[in-house]
Coordinates of N, CA and C in Angstrom, one line a residue:
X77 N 106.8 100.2 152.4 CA 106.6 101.2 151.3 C 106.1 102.5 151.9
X78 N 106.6 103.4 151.7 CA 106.2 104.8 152.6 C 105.2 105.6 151.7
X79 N 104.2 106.0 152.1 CA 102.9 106.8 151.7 C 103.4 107.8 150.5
X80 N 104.2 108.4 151.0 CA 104.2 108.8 149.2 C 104.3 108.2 147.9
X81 N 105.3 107.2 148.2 CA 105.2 106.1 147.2 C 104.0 105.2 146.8
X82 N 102.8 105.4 147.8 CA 101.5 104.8 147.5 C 100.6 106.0 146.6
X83 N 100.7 107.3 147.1 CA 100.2 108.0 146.2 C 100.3 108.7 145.3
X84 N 101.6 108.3 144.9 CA 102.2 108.6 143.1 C 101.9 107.3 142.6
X85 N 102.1 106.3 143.2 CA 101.1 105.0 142.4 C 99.7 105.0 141.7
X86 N 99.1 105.5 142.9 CA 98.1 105.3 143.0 C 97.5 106.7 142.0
X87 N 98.0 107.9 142.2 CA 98.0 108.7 141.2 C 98.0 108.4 139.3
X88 N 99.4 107.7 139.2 CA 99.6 107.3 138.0 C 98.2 106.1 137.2
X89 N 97.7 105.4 138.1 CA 97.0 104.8 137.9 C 95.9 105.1 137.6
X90 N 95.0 105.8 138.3 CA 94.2 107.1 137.8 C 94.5 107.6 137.1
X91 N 95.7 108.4 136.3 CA 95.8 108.7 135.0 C 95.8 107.9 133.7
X92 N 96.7 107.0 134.0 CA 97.0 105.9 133.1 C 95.4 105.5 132.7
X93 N 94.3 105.2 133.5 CA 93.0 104.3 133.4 C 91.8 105.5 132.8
X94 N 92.3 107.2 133.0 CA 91.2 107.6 132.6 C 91.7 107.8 131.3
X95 N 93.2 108.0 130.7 CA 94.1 108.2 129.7 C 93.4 106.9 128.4
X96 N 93.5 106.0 129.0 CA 93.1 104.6 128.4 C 91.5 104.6 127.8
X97 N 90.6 104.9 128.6 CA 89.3 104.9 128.6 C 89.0 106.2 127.8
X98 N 89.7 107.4 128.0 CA 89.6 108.8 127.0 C 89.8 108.6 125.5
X99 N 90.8 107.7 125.3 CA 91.1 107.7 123.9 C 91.0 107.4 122.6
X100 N 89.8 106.4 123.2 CA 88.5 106.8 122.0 C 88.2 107.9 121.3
X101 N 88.0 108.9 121.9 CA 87.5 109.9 122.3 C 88.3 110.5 120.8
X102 N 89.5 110.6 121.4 CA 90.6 111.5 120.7 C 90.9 110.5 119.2
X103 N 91.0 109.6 119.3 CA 91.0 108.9 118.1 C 90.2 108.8 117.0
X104 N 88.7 109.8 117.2 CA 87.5 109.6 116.4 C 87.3 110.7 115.7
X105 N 88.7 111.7 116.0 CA 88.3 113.0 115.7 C 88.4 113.2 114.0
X106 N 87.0 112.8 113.4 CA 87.0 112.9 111.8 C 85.7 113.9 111.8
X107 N 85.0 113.8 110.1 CA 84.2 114.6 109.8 C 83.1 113.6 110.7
X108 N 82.2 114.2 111.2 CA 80.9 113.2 111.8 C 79.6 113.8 111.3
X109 N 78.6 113.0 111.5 CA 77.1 113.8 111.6 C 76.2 113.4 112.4
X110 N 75.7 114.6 113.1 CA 75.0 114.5 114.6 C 73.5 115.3 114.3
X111 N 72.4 114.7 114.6 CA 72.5 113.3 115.1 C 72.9 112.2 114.2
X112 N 73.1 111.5 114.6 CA 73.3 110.2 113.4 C 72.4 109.5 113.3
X113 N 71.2 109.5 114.0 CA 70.0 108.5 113.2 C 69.0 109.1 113.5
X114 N 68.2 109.0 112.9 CA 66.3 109.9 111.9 C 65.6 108.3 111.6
X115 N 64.4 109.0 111.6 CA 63.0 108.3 111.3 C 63.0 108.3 109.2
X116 N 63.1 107.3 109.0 CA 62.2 107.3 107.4 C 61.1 107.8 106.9
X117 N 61.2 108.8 105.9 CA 60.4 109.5 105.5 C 59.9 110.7 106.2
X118 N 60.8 111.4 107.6 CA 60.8 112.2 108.1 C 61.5 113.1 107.7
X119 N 61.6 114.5 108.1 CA 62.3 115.3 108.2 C 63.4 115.6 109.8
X120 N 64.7 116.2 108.9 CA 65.5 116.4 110.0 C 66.7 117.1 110.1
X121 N 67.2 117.9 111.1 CA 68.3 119.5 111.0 C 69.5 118.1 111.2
X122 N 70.8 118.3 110.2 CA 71.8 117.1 110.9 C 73.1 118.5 110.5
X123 N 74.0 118.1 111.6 CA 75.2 118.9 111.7 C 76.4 118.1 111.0
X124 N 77.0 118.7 110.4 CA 78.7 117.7 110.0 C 79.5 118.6 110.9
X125 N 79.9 118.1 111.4 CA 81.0 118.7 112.8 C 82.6 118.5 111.6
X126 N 83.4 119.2 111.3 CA 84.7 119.4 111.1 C 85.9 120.0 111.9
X127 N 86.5 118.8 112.5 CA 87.7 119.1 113.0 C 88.7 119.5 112.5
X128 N 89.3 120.3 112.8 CA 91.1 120.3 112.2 C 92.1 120.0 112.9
X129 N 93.0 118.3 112.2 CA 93.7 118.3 113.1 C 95.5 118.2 112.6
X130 N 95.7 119.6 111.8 CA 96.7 119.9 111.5 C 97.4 120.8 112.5
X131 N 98.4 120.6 112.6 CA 99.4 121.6 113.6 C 99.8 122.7 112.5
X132 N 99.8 123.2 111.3 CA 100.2 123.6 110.4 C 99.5 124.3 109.0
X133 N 98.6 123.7 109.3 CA 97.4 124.1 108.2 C 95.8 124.8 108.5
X134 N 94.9 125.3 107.7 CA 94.0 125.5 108.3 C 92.9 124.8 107.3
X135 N 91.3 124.2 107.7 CA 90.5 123.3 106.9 C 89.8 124.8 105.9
X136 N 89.9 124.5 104.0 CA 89.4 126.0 103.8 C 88.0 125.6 102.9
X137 N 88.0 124.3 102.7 CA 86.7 123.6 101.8 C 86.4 122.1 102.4
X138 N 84.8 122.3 102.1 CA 84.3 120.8 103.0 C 83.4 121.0 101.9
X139 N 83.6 119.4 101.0 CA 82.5 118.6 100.6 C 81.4 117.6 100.8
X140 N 80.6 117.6 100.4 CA 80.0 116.6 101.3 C 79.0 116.3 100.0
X141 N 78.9 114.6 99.9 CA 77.9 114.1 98.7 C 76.9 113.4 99.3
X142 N 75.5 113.7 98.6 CA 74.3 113.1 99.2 C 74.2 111.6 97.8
X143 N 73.7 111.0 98.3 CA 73.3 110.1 97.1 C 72.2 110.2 96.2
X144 N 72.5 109.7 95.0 CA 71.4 110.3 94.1 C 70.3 108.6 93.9
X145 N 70.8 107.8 94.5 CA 70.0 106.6 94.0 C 68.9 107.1 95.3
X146 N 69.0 107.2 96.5 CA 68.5 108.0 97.2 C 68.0 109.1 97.6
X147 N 68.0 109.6 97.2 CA 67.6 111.2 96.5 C 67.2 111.6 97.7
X148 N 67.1 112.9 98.0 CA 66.3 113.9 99.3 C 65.6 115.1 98.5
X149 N 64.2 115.1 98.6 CA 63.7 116.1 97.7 C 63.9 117.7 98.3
X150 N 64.5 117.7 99.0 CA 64.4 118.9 99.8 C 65.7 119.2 101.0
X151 N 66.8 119.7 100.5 CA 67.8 120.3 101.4 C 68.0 121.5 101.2
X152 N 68.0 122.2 102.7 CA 68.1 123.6 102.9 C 69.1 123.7 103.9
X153 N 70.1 125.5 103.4 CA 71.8 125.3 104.0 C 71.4 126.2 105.1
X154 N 72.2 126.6 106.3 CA 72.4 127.2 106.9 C 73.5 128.2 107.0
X155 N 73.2 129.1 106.9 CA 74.3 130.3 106.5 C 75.6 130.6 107.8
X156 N 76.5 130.4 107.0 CA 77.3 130.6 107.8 C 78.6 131.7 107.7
X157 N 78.6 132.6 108.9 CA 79.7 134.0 108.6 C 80.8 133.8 108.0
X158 N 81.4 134.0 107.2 CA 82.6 133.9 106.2 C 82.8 132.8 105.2
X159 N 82.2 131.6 105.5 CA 81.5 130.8 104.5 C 80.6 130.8 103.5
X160 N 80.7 130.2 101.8 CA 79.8 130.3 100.9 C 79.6 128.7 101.1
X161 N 78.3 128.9 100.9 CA 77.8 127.3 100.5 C 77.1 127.3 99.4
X162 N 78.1 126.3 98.0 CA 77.3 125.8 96.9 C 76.5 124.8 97.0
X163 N 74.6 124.1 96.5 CA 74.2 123.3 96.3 C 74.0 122.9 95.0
X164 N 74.9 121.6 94.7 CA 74.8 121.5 93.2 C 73.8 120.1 93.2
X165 N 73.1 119.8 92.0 CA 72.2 119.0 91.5 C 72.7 118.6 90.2
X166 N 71.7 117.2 90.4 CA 71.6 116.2 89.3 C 70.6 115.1 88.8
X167 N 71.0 115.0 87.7 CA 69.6 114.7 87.3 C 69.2 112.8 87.7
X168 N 68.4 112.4 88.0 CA 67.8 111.5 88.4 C 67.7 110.2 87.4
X169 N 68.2 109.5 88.0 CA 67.6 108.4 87.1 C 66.3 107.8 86.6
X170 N 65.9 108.0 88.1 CA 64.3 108.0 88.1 C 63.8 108.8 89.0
X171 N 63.0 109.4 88.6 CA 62.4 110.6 89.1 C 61.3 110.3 90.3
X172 N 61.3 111.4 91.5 CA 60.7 110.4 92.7 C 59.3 111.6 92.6
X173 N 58.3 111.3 93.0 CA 56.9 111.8 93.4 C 57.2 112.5 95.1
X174 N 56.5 113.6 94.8 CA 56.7 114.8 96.0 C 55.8 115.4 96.0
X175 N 54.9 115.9 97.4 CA 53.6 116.7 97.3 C 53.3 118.0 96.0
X176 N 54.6 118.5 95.2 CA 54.6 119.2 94.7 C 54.8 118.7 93.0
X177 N 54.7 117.3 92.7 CA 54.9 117.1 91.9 C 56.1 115.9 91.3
X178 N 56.4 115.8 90.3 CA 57.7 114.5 89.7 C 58.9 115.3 90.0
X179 N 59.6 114.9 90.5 CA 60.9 115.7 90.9 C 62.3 115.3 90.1
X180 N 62.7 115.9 89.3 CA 63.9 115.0 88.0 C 65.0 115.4 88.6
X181 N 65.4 116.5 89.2 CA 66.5 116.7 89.6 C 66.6 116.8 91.5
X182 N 67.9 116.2 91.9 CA 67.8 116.7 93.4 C 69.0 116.8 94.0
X183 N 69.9 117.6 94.7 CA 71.0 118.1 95.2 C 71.7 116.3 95.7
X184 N 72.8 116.8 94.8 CA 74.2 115.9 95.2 C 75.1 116.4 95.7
X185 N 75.6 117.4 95.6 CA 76.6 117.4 96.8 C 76.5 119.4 97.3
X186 N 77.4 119.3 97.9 CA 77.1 120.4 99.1 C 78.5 120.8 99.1
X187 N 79.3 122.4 98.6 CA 80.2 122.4 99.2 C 80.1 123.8 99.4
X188 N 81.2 123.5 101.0 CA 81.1 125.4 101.9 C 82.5 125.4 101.7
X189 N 83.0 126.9 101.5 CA 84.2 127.2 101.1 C 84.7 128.5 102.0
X190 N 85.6 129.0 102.5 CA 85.5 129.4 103.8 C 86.6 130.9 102.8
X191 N 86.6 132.0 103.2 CA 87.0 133.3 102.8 C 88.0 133.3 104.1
X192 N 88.6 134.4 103.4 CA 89.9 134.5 104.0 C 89.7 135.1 105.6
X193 N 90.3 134.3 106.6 CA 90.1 135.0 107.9 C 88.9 133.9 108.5
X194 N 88.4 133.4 107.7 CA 87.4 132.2 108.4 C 87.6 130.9 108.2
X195 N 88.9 130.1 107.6 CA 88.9 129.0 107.6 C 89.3 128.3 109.1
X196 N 88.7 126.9 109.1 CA 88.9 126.3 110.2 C 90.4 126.5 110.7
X197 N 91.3 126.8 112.2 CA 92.3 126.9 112.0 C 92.9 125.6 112.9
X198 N 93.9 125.6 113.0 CA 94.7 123.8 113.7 C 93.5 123.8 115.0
X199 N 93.6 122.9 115.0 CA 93.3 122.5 116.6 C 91.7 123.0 117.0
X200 N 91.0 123.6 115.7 CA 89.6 124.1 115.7 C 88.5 123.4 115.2
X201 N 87.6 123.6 115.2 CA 86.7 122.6 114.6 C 85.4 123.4 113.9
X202 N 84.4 123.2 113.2 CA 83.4 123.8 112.5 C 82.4 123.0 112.6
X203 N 80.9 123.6 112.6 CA 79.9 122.8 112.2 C 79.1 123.5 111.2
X204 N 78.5 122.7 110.2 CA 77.5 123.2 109.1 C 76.2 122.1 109.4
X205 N 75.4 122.6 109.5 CA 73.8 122.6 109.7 C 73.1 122.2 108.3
X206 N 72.9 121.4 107.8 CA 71.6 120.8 106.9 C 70.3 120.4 107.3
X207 N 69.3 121.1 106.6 CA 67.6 120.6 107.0 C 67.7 119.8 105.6
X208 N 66.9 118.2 106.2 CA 67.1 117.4 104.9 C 65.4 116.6 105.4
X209 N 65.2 116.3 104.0 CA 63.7 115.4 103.7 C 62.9 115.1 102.5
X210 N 62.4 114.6 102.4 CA 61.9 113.7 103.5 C 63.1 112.3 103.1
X211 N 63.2 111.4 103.9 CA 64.1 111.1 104.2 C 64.4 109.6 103.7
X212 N 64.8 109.4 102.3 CA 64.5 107.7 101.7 C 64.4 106.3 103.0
X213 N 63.4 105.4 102.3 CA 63.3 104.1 103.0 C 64.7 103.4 102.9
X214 N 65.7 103.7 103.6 CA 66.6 103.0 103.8 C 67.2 102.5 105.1
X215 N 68.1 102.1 105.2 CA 68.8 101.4 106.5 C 69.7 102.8 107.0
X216 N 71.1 103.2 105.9 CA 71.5 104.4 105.9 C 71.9 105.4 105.1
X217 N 72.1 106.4 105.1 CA 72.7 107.3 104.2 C 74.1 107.6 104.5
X218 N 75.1 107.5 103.9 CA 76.2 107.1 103.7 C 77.0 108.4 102.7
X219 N 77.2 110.2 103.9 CA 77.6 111.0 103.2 C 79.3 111.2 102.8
X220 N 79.8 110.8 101.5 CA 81.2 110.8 101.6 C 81.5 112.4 101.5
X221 N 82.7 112.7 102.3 CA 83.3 114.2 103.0 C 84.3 114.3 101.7
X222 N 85.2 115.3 101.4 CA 86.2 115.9 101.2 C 86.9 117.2 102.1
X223 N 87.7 117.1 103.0 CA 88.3 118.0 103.5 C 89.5 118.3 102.9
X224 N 89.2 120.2 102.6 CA 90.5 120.4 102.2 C 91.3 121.3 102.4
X225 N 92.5 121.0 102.8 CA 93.3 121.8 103.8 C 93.9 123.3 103.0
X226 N 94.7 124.1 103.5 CA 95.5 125.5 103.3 C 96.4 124.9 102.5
X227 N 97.3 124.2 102.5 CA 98.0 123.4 102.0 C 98.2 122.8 100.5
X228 N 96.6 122.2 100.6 CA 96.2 122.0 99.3 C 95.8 120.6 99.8
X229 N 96.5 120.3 100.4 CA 95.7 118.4 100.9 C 94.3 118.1 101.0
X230 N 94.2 117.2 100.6 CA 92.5 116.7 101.0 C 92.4 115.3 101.1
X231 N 91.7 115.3 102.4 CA 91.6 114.0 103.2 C 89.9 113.6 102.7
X232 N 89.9 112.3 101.8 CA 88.6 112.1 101.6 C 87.9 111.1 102.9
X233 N 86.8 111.3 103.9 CA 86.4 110.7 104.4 C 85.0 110.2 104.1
X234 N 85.3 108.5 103.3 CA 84.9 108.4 102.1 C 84.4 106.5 102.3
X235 N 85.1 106.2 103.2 CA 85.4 104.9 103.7 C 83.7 104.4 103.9
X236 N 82.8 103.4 103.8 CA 81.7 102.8 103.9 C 82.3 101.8 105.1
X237 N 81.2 102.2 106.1 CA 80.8 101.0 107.7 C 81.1 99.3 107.1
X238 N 81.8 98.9 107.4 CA 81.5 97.3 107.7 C 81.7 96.8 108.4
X239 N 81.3 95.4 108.5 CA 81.2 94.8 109.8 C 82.3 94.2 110.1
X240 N 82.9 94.4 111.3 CA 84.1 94.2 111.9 C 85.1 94.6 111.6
X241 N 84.9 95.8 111.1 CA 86.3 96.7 110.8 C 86.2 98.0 110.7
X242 N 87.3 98.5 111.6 CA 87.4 100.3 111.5 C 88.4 100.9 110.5
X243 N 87.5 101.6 109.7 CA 87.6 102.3 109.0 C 89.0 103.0 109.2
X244 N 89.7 103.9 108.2 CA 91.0 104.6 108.3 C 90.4 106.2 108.3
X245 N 89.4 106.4 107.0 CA 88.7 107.4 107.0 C 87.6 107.2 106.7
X246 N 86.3 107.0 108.1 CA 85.6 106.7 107.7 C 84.2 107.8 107.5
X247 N 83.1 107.7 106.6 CA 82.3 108.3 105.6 C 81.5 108.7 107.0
X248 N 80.8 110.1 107.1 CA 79.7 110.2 108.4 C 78.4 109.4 107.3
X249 N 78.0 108.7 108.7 CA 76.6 107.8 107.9 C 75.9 108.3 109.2
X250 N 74.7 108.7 108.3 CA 72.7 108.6 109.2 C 72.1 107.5 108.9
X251 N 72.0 106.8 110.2 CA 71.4 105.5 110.3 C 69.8 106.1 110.7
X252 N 69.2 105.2 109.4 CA 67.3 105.1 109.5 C 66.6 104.5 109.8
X253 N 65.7 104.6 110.7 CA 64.9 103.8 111.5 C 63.6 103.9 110.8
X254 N 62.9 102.6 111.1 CA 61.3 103.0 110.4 C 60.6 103.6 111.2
X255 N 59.6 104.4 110.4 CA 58.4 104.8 111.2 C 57.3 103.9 111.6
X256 N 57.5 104.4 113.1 CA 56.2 103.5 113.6 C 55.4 104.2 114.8
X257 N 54.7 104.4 115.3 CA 53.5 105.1 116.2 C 54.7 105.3 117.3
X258 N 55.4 104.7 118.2 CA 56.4 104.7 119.0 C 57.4 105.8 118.8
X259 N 57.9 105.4 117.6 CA 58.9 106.6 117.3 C 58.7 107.6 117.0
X260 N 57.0 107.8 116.6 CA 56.9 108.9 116.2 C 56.9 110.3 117.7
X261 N 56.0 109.4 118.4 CA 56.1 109.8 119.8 C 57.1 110.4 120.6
X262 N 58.3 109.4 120.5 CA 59.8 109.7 120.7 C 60.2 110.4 120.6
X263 N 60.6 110.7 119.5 CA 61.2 111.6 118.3 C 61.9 112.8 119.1
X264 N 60.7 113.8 119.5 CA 61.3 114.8 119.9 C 62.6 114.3 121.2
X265 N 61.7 113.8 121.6 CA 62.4 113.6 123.4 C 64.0 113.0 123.0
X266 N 64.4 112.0 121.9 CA 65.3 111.5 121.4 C 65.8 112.3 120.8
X267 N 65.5 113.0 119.9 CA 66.6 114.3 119.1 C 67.5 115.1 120.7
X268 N 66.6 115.3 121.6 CA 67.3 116.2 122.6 C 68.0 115.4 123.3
X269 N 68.0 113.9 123.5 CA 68.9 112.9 124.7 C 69.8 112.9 123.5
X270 N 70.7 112.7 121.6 CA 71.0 112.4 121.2 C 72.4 113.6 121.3
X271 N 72.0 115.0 122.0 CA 72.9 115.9 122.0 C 73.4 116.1 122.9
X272 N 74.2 116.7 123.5 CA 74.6 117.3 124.7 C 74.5 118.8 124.4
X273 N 75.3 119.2 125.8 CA 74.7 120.9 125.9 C 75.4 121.7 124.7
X274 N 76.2 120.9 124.1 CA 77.2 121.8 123.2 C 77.4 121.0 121.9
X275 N 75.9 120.5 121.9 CA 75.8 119.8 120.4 C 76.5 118.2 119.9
X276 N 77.1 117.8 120.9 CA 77.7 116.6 120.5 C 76.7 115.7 120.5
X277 N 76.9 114.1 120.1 CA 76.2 113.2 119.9 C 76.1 112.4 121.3
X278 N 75.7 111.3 121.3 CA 75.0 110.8 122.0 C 76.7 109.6 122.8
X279 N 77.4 109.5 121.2 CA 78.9 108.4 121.3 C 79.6 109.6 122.2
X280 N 80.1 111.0 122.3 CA 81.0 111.3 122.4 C 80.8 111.6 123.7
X281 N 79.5 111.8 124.0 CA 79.3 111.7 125.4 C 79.3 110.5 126.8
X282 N 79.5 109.9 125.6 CA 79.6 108.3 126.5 C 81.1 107.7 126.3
X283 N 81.6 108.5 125.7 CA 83.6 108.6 125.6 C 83.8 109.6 127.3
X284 N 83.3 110.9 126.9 CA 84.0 111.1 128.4 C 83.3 110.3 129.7
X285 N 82.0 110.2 129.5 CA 81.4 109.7 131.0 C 82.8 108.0 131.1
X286 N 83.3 107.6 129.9 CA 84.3 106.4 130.8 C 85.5 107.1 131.1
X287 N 85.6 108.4 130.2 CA 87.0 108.8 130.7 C 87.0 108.8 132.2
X288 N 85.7 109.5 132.7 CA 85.6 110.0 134.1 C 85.6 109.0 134.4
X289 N 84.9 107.7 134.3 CA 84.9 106.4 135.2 C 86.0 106.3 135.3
X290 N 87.0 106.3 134.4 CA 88.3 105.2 134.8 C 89.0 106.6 136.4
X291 N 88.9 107.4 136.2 CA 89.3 109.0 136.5 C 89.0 108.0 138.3
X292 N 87.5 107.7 138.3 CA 87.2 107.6 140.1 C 87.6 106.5 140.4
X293 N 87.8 105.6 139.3 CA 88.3 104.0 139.4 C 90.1 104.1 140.3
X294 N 90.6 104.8 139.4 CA 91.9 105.3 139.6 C 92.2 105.8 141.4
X295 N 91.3 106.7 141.1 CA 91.2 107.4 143.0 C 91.2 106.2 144.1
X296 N 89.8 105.6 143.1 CA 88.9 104.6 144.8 C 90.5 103.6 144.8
X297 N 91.3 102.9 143.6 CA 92.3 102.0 144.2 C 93.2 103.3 144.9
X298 N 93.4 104.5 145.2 CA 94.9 105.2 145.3 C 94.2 104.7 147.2
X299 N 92.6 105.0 147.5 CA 92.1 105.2 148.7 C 92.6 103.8 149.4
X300 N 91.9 102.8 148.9 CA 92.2 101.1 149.1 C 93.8 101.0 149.6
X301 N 94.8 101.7 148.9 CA 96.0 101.4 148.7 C 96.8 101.6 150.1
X302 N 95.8 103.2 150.3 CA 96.8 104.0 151.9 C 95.6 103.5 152.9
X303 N 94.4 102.8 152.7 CA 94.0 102.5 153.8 C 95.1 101.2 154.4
X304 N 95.1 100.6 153.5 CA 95.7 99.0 154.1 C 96.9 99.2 154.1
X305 N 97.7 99.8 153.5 CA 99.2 100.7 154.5 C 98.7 101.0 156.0
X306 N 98.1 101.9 156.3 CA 97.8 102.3 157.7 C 97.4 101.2 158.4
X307 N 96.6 100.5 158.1 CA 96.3 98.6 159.0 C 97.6 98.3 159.6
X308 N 98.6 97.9 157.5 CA 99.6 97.5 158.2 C 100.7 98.2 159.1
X309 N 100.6 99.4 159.4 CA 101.5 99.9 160.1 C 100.8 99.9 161.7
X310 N 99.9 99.6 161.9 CA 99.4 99.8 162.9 C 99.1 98.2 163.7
X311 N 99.3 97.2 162.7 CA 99.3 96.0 163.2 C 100.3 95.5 163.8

């Protein structure tokens, strides 16, 4: 076998294995929310990251619904350039106790609508910023998305987590942890390992670190391949 033909092998295979190991990656690309898990009864800044992945259209409205059996007594938007953000409210079934009093009504859904010249365009993505709290005794909060396209499409990502099966479009969920003396401690040091330098979560960072594995896996066999060629030509 002659050495070039070991390192187009050996090439391809390093593509093919970081290709393989990347595509998680690229398959996840929905509405998300980062970080995706908080302390109970805490307060916390969470991003919905919106991708666009039309070749053809641009994203010009994002919904997003909080639960009202859950209620959050307190969400504040972050303003964003060419974007309006509506918070609309509703009334409670049962009304929850807050330092400031019985609280009857509390924001259900959230929608930012983008002005002309600022909608998401193909192949771009967006993030909107919510401060939310204090934060119900639950397991998780489960925000169903509406994205909707130039077009007029809208893709609801709406889909609830279960066990042993992936979702088609699934809902961004904040998983809650209890408060305990440990976590409280944490906290900070965890909100900042939960991001990368450019805001991503904690999963998407650990999608490329295997892209790259498979990337040196690929090399170390291309090395193995032309070492023991050279043995055998010398033997």
């Amino acid at each position: 076998m002659r050495l070039t033909h070991v390192v187009r092998a050996g090439v391809a295979v390093a593509a093919a294995a970081a290709a393989a190991l990347a595509f998680p990656a690229a398959a996840s690309a929905h509405v998300t929310v980062n970080p995706n898990t908080a302390t109970q009864g805490g307060y916390t800044k969470v991003t919905f990251r919106v991708p666009n992945e039309r070749d053809d259209a641009s994203t010009t409205k994002l919904e997003i619904a909080l639960p009202t059996d859950k209620p959050i007594a307190s969400v504040s938007l972050k303003p964003i350039q060419g974007w309006t953000a509506v918070a609309e409210t509703s009334k409670l079934a049962t009304p929850i106790k807050t330092d400031d009093g019985e609280l009857t009504d509390a924001v259900s859904k959230i929608t930012w609508t983008a002005s002309a010249g600022a909608e998401i365009k193909p192949h771009q993505f967006q993030e909107f910023d919510v401060s939310l709290g204090p934060l119900p005794t639950t397991d998780q909060i489960v925000f169903k998305a509406l994205q909707t396209y130039s077009t007029g499409e809208i893709v609801r990502w709406i889909d609830e987590p279960a066990a042993g099966a992936e979702a088609e479009h699934p809902a961004p969920v904040l998983k809650l942890t209890k408060k305990t003396d440990a976590t409280a401690s944490a906290a900070p040091a965890a909100s900042v390992a939960a991001k990368d330098d450019d805001g991503d979560s904690g999963s998407e960072g650990t999608a490329i670190g295997l892209g790259i594995a498979g990337l040196v896996f690929g090399l170390a066999g291309l090395v193995v391949a032309i070492l023991s060629l050279r043995r055998s030509r010398t033997s």
